[in-house]
XYZ file of C-alpha atoms in Angstrom:
160
model
C -40.097 202.928 151.859
C -38.407 206.192 152.634
C -39.828 209.310 151.012
C -37.459 212.231 150.539
C -38.179 215.967 150.603
C -37.039 216.260 146.967
C -39.898 214.015 145.767
C -37.780 210.875 145.406
C -38.040 207.684 147.439
C -35.990 204.657 148.410
C -37.252 201.095 148.613
C -35.136 198.378 150.196
C -35.146 194.605 149.924
C -33.333 192.147 152.173
C -32.924 188.518 151.183
C -32.643 185.897 153.898
C -32.381 182.135 154.005
C -35.417 181.297 156.119
C -38.046 182.712 158.432
C -35.864 182.230 161.518
C -32.666 183.570 159.921
C -30.834 186.024 162.196
C -29.291 187.970 159.313
C -29.680 188.694 155.642
C -27.694 187.109 152.815
C -28.108 190.036 150.445
C -30.015 193.176 149.707
C -30.949 195.744 147.105
C -32.041 199.377 147.025
C -34.260 201.031 144.414
C -34.066 204.801 144.001
C -37.348 206.121 142.630
C -37.019 209.503 140.951
C -40.690 210.447 140.899
C -43.255 209.274 143.425
C -47.042 209.628 143.343
C -48.537 211.901 146.003
C -49.794 210.446 149.277
C -53.406 209.229 149.194
C -54.887 207.704 152.367
C -55.792 204.049 151.824
C -54.122 203.984 148.384
C -50.530 203.071 149.220
C -50.323 200.768 146.206
C -50.433 203.685 143.759
C -47.481 205.256 145.501
C -45.404 202.262 146.585
C -45.940 199.562 143.955
C -43.870 201.340 141.266
C -40.990 201.476 143.769
C -41.265 197.831 144.861
C -41.712 196.077 141.521
C -38.210 196.829 140.147
C -36.773 195.101 143.226
C -39.073 192.087 143.245
C -40.012 191.237 139.656
C -36.575 189.804 138.717
C -36.693 187.512 141.777
C -40.198 186.048 141.406
C -39.077 182.470 140.741
C -36.640 182.510 143.656
C -38.672 183.861 146.577
C -40.545 181.843 149.187
C -42.521 184.932 150.225
C -42.415 188.723 150.371
C -42.931 190.585 153.643
C -44.179 194.155 153.485
C -44.664 196.874 156.074
C -48.434 197.271 155.873
C -51.617 195.371 155.151
C -52.394 192.833 152.436
C -56.151 193.268 152.917
C -57.767 196.168 154.732
C -60.860 194.494 156.129
C -62.581 191.170 156.688
C -64.263 191.443 153.275
C -60.900 191.335 151.511
C -60.680 194.999 150.486
C -57.259 195.082 148.805
C -54.346 196.898 150.374
C -50.775 197.351 149.191
C -49.952 193.684 149.806
C -52.824 192.434 147.662
C -51.850 194.788 144.834
C -48.293 193.457 145.067
C -49.505 189.840 145.110
C -51.520 190.506 141.934
C -48.668 192.425 140.261
C -46.346 189.458 140.866
C -48.847 187.178 139.133
C -49.874 185.501 142.408
C -46.605 183.584 142.104
C -45.203 184.640 145.493
C -47.107 184.786 148.803
C -47.181 188.257 150.357
C -47.245 188.746 154.125
C -48.189 192.128 155.534
C -46.839 193.165 158.925
C -48.364 196.364 160.296
C -47.406 198.145 163.485
C -50.793 199.779 163.996
C -54.333 198.446 163.830
C -56.201 199.711 160.783
C -59.810 200.743 161.438
C -62.060 197.852 160.454
C -59.278 195.274 160.411
C -60.224 192.686 163.034
C -59.228 190.089 160.426
C -55.542 190.955 160.938
C -53.946 188.363 163.194
C -52.349 190.081 166.193
C -48.841 188.833 166.924
C -47.223 189.586 170.250
C -43.441 189.599 170.404
C -41.173 191.242 172.932
C -43.367 194.247 173.607
C -46.682 195.400 174.920
C -48.198 196.309 171.539
C -49.066 193.715 168.917
C -48.106 193.540 165.264
C -50.940 192.882 162.806
C -50.395 190.214 160.150
C -52.351 189.663 156.935
C -51.437 187.492 153.959
C -52.195 186.450 150.381
C -51.101 183.115 148.955
C -50.476 181.796 152.464
C -52.952 181.040 155.241
C -53.109 184.060 157.570
C -52.656 182.039 160.769
C -49.547 180.346 159.337
C -48.173 183.753 158.304
C -48.737 185.098 161.820
C -46.847 182.141 163.307
C -43.950 182.646 160.890
C -43.700 186.341 161.801
C -43.933 185.572 165.521
C -41.034 183.121 165.199
C -38.721 185.441 163.241
C -35.375 186.270 164.870
C -35.127 189.138 167.310
C -36.091 189.923 170.853
C -38.047 193.086 170.105
C -41.575 193.700 168.903
C -40.472 194.145 165.279
C -38.343 191.231 164.015
C -34.654 192.003 163.470
C -34.700 191.700 159.680
C -37.736 193.958 159.352
C -35.959 196.579 161.459
C -32.842 196.217 159.292
C -34.673 196.662 155.998
C -36.281 199.819 157.372
C -32.870 201.175 158.405
C -31.325 200.235 155.036
C -34.033 202.163 153.252
C -33.554 205.291 155.351
C -29.756 205.155 155.097
C -29.651 204.718 151.304
C -28.217 207.674 149.378
């Protein structure tokens, strides 16, 4: 997600052929005209309306969705953005959350070390968390954040 000073936002989606794919096979951008205000711990209220137009038409064709953030916020399963997305998609598509910072009270998030000194934190719904962490660890790219996750972030920020 990229939030703009004018109150709009951009959400980006990259499609790729497998977890180890070095590049995308397609992509989409959604331009949201009105975005809910920021609320700590309530990203779903702000981001879900931007993500659903990109993902809903693809539900039957996706192996999984990867988001920048947490699926669950603690070991008790307190829902985060990823869980809200999983529910909104009818639990039909696994959602994997990849966060760059540890969330307070999130020892349940599987740390993944890749090409850097700081870990990524992986949570999941519809897919076993340990398996999700392995898939993220094995994604293409030599840096801490996998190549395709870096590209989707750049696509979002560069979108008009």
